[in-house]
Amino acid sequence: MKYLDVRGLVVAHGQVGPGTHILGIRAPEIRKGAKPGQFCMIDLKPPGAIDPLLRRPLSIHRVGPKGLLIFMYKVVGRGTALLSQLSPGGSLRILGPLGNGFRIDQSRPGLLIGGGIGTAPLVFLSEAWPKDVEQVAIIGGRTRADIEYAARCLEDTPSRVHLATDDGSLGHKGPVTDLMSRAMEMFEGRSPVVYSCGPGPMLKAVARMAADFNLECQVSLEARMACGMGLCLGCAVPGSRGDDSADSGYLHVCREGPVFRADQVSWEDYPCP
Amino acid sequence: MKYLDVRGLVVAHGQVGPGTHILGIRAPEIRKGAKPGQFCMIDLKPPGAIDPLLRRPLSIHRVGPKGLLIFMYKVVGRGTALLSQLSPGGSLRILGPLGNGFRIDQSRPGLLIGGGIGTAPLVFLSEAWPKDVEQVAIIGGRTRADIEYAARCLEDTPSRVHLATDDGSLGHKGPVTDLMSRAMEMFEGRSPVVYSCGPGPMLKAVARMAADFNLECQVSLEARMACGMGLCLGCAVPGSRGDDSADSGYLHVCREGPVFRADQVSWEDYPCP
Amino acid sequence: MSINPDLAVKTGPLNLKNPVLLASGTCGYGIELQGFVDLEKLGGIVVKGLSLEPRSGNPPPRLMETPCGLLNSIGLENVGVDRFISDKLPALSALDTAVIVNILGDSVRDYQELAGILDQVRGIDAIEVNISCPNVRAGGAAFGSDPDMASEVTAAVRKATSLPLIVKLSPNVTDITLIARAVEHAGADAISLINTLLGMSIDIKARRPVLANTFGGLSGPAIKPVALRMVWQAVRAVNIPVIGIGGIQNASDALEFLLAGAAAVQVGTATLVDPLVSVQILEGIRMYMKETGISDISGLPI
Amino acid sequence: MSINPDLAVKTGPLNLKNPVLLASGTCGYGIELQGFVDLEKLGGIVVKGLSLEPRSGNPPPRLMETPCGLLNSIGLENVGVDRFISDKLPALSALDTAVIVNILGDSVRDYQELAGILDQVRGIDAIEVNISCPNVRAGGAAFGSDPDMASEVTAAVRKATSLPLIVKLSPNVTDITLIARAVEHAGADAISLINTLLGMSIDIKARRPVLANTFGGLSGPAIKPVALRMVWQAVRAVNIPVIGIGGIQNASDALEFLLAGAAAVQVGTATLVDPLVSVQILEGIRMYMKETGISDISGLPI
Ligand SMILES: Cc1cc2nc3c(=O)[nH]c(=O)nc-3n(C[C@H](O)[C@H](O)[C@H](O)COP(=O)(O)OP(=O)(O)OC[C@H]3O[C@@H](n4cnc5c(N)ncnc54)[C@H](O)[C@@H]3O)c2cc1C
Ligand SMILES: Cc1cc2nc3c(=O)[nH]c(=O)nc-3n(C[C@H](O)[C@H](O)[C@H](O)COP(=O)(O)OP(=O)(O)OC[C@H]3O[C@@H](n4cnc5c(N)ncnc54)[C@H](O)[C@@H]3O)c2cc1C
Ligand SMILES: Cc1cc2nc3c(=O)[nH]c(=O)nc-3n(C[C@H](O)[C@H](O)[C@H](O)COP(=O)(O)O)c2cc1C
Ligand SMILES: Cc1cc2nc3c(=O)[nH]c(=O)nc-3n(C[C@H](O)[C@H](O)[C@H](O)COP(=O)(O)O)c2cc1C
Ligand code: FES
Ligand code: FES
């Protein structure tokens, strides 16, 4: 168990897109062990408050010097709305780093595919990417404002970045999968490993196309969580670890994931709300 | 019904004693009708939060220009602790002015007796006091720090102020009732009206002594409240309105009070926690 | 597409202009809110529970805040049915909104007598029978805790009045559907639920229960999941309209109940915290219907 | 006066070094917390409910946050008793803290068989019987909803094992004292309560229940007043020790249960939010005892 529960100082907090914020927390103990694809459980309540009860899972978006952890989140409900009101100088309890993270295959080029807020962990992945391994990133979203900030982050990395929006306001007009087949050509016959994070329907499409191209594909999944550390079994998604161990028919996102091989997930039953 | 429910801007918030804070809220609509002894129900939750569920009753401590309402409160539990974390610039929902307030008898001198945080509404009373009516105030508390600020407020009014502390660190060493009998002499035979607010045991002692001296005595009571406006019947204290109307054996602090004639209260059953 | 949703509700024989009511015990006799809340916008008002004789209620403390909830042990303090009719009803019934009178008693006879008195009075649109009260004859178990007792009270009231009859169920039971079916068969025109969950709180400094009465009723957002579950079950168990109550704080909460199949909702504790909230809830329901293109309130249930 | 309070508890035949336990389903198999929480400080660990065969549990979503509460419909996913014994128990029983195994079944026979298996295994300090599960033979009503069924399960387990036997009650009943007495008479050494309250939540955008299973169990601070009331009632109804559970978030909450007469407490949902909280609760209890001059835990009940 290498995770810790600490109170971290909020050192930066600002809006970077419509309803999208970045949050910088100083938590050196957690920063130290953090790997791309891992997440933290953040307690949004002021000290003494009891509601909203649960912590919220957020992927580590970037790391910085002096123990800095940066998260990128979208306001979607009550918890994230309350979080967005917090000023720098405040503090939050933060539990992490949690989960397995992406397994970078150094022997193969990487194809990073992010959708919307799902791009958050891919920035960390791209920044931590081994220097001598090729990397291409495809970022998609509904519209320009949704992906502009994340795209800028990635452009500061060695990644070659391709963009797609549903409305065509930035980059290709259409889904990320359109760009996926085109990107394949750039690898000149070598099979890249796909690393993907985004909304359920996108992951499903990416997984299918990766299977068609016979590519290894790692997907970072989301599920409602209570504990984030394997205690409650609440974060189940349909799938199978694929080892011979007793198999419940469910994967537990917090402990066995959040990153899974796409072929471990039962996509036909995957809840895509 | 002359009360209103508004969102008021917090224009001042600071500590004035150990665990004691003053809170200035701009709420001109409420300020307009406010009388000494009335209170407001303050919602301490940030927008979107649901806990702590209930508003908290606070007496109006002072009023100021530009619709300013000032409250003085002590941190005693979860709600007031959360409140004390709020910075100026924030806002709070505030319902008021509620309750009946003190009835100033212009024909008689006033003897204001406050204990601890119970002094809060007496400052407003003293500041609103008719110019040509004599007024003496007695303020008591556990120790110097408990009453220093309130005493300073009163010293800026025409009131003659006498102080008492349990530990003798300021003024007389002993309870306010010690000073009450002495103060009587200052009125040279005329019977003052007693206006009192403070902890239960103090009010009980004051009421008893007022009865001994045959003085009219008005007491401002506290009770746990949910609504503050007569809807829930939660704020009962044992007593009787004394009119011939159907009498439940209970007074309702929010609607029939918080100020009662001391002889309306059944002191033997009065909960003094 | 601009629709103007129809919010009118037929709750059995009772017609409401919309599905938002104020719950008993949290809006006084209604008139306390007059001039502050625009009561005529609401579907109706359920007044504080009335007994034959005035009642003093329980000694204080009567209230305790709990996490997202409120414990109360008011003890059914009320002015009695006679004073209600003489002092409160005239102003209340002058309003263009449904007046629903909540009644309570120690015995079946009390309930029957109350219903008989109210049956003769103009300006009352329905009776809501609170069966969460202890049956003094039956050793103090609540009428609402047993299908037979619930049924007996309902039948007795049914005999005494032709007013629309709502029976309000207690949630402190093993199987709410048994009670719901029992009162349906005994002649209720509608059921409302839930009343409060029995709870308590202890003051660890004073080392005694906080409420003078030891136990109290838990209400507020904390109980909403339980309330919604029971409403969902009741809707599927009976063929009469169900009025949903419990922890409704905003339009989204109210909509959960309406989607579960409730014909109307009552707003209780939320009014104590936020006296104007019921009108906002109504507006929120209207907005939701517009946005989802549902033109009639009966199109809400899923 | 500096006292060093004695926190050791005798819960029937089970000795605990202190009254703070981790509740079933909220601490995995205990070992998930190893290295993070100093488990040896605690009185004991109640592991996730075990069945004879492994169970998959319910489809997702399984969780929903509610006001001050959590709805879950895990559906009793577990690795099954055999894998628990082979894979989890060795590390767990090596710890110096009580290991309590929670069991569940579809039939009385399941429970009995489970108890029989566990009776043979070293390193288990007690069995906790979860009777909130549906009795498949009796049409799916929970064993814990009926005194006779509760009693039958208890007696069957009692026959199969000489381990200390705790029966964990469901709160979804009209009268908890009836169930408490029934299981006492059937041979329980202690009772624990409450399990979760049955609740639900609806997604008004998707227009369907949030949980795939429709209903779920409500836990967390929201339910504390109900839990405390039931514990208070149970303590006064039986002569065996009562373990208090429900919404305990901090030492003050735990003390409410101990003052109500609980011999020990279990911390559930709070651990999910704050994995270290149980140890802090224990410290808070110790502090309170020092401050109030209570030297022995048995001096807490009021
Ligand atoms: C491993 C992981 C990493 C994530 N990383 C990010 C990230 O980097 N940036 C980001 O914006 N979001 C991320 N999410 C999603 C984020 O956790 C939710 O958007 C957030 O919890 C919503 O909280 P809320 O209170 O605003 O919403 P509400 O809908 O009010 O929340 C109610 C409950 O549902 C849960 N919930 C709601 N939506 C989601 C969701 N999409 N996934 C999981 N739980 C949900 C909440 O945690 C809470 O328990 C991640 C989720 C997981 C599981
Ligand atoms: C008419 C009136 C005027 C008041 N004026 C002032 C004032 O000017 N300054 C001030 O410091 N305090 C005043 N009080 C007391 C103040 O309301 C409580 O101290 C405050 O509500 C405590 O809230 P809490 O959340 O910190 O305490 P908690 O104990 O956490 O509160 C729990 C619940 O108990 C209630 N409660 C706790 N203590 C009291 C109390 N003494 N009286 C009434 N309800 C209580 C709370 O409102 C809340 O509902 C007044 C009370 C009343 C009734
Ligand atoms: C202070 C208070 C008093 C109440 N009095 C009554 C009553 O007299 N009769 C009744 O049937 N219900 C009474 N109730 C129950 C409410 O009408 C309602 O059923 C319950 O509070 C749940 O709804 P809520 O969570 O919206 O408050 C009372 C509730 C509260 C909080
Ligand atoms: C996610 C989750 C899983 C649970 N699983 C079990 C279980 O397997 N067996 C059991 O007896 N109780 C189970 N419970 C109930 C808890 O042990 C406890 O009785 C209940 O949650 C109330 O306590 P709390 O409010 O402290 O959580 C579970 C509760 C939760 C939240
Ligand atoms: S969130 Fe609790 S096990 Fe994954
Ligand atoms: S606080 Fe509700 S009636 Fe007084």
Short mmCIF file of N, CA and C in Angstrom, two decimals, chain C residues 169 175-185 191 193 234 237-238 240:
data_model
loop_
_atom_site.label_atom_id
_atom_site.label_comp_id
_atom_site.label_asym_id
_atom_site.label_seq_id
_atom_site.Cartn_x
_atom_site.Cartn_y
_atom_site.Cartn_z
N LEU C 169 -49.46 7.55 5.65
CA LEU C 169 -48.85 6.35 6.21
C LEU C 169 -47.57 6.63 6.98
N ASP C 175 -43.45 -3.63 5.92
CA ASP C 175 -43.89 -3.71 4.54
C ASP C 175 -44.96 -2.65 4.26
N ILE C 176 -44.57 -1.58 3.63
CA ILE C 176 -45.48 -0.46 3.41
C ILE C 176 -46.63 -0.85 2.48
N THR C 177 -46.39 -1.83 1.62
CA THR C 177 -47.45 -2.18 0.67
C THR C 177 -48.65 -2.83 1.37
N LEU C 178 -48.40 -3.52 2.47
CA LEU C 178 -49.52 -4.13 3.21
C LEU C 178 -50.44 -3.05 3.77
N ILE C 179 -49.82 -2.01 4.33
CA ILE C 179 -50.61 -0.94 4.92
C ILE C 179 -51.33 -0.16 3.81
N ALA C 180 -50.61 0.07 2.73
CA ALA C 180 -51.19 0.83 1.62
C ALA C 180 -52.44 0.11 1.09
N ARG C 181 -52.30 -1.21 0.89
CA ARG C 181 -53.45 -1.96 0.38
C ARG C 181 -54.59 -1.99 1.38
N ALA C 182 -54.25 -2.09 2.65
CA ALA C 182 -55.29 -2.15 3.67
C ALA C 182 -56.13 -0.87 3.67
N VAL C 183 -55.48 0.27 3.60
CA VAL C 183 -56.27 1.51 3.66
C VAL C 183 -56.99 1.76 2.33
N GLU C 184 -56.41 1.28 1.25
CA GLU C 184 -57.13 1.37 -0.03
C GLU C 184 -58.45 0.60 0.08
N HIS C 185 -58.37 -0.62 0.56
CA HIS C 185 -59.58 -1.43 0.64
C HIS C 185 -60.57 -0.88 1.65
N ILE C 191 -53.48 7.91 -0.81
CA ILE C 191 -52.59 7.80 0.34
C ILE C 191 -51.47 8.81 0.18
N LEU C 193 -47.47 9.58 1.78
CA LEU C 193 -46.39 9.04 2.56
C LEU C 193 -45.08 9.65 2.08
N ALA C 234 -45.44 1.82 -2.99
CA ALA C 234 -46.87 2.04 -2.78
C ALA C 234 -47.59 2.27 -4.11
N ALA C 237 -48.43 -0.81 -5.61
CA ALA C 237 -49.26 -1.73 -4.82
C ALA C 237 -50.74 -1.36 -4.83
N VAL C 238 -51.05 -0.11 -5.10
CA VAL C 238 -52.45 0.32 -5.01
C VAL C 238 -52.90 0.98 -6.31
N ILE C 240 -55.06 3.68 -6.13
CA ILE C 240 -55.48 5.04 -5.83
C ILE C 240 -54.25 5.94 -5.91
#
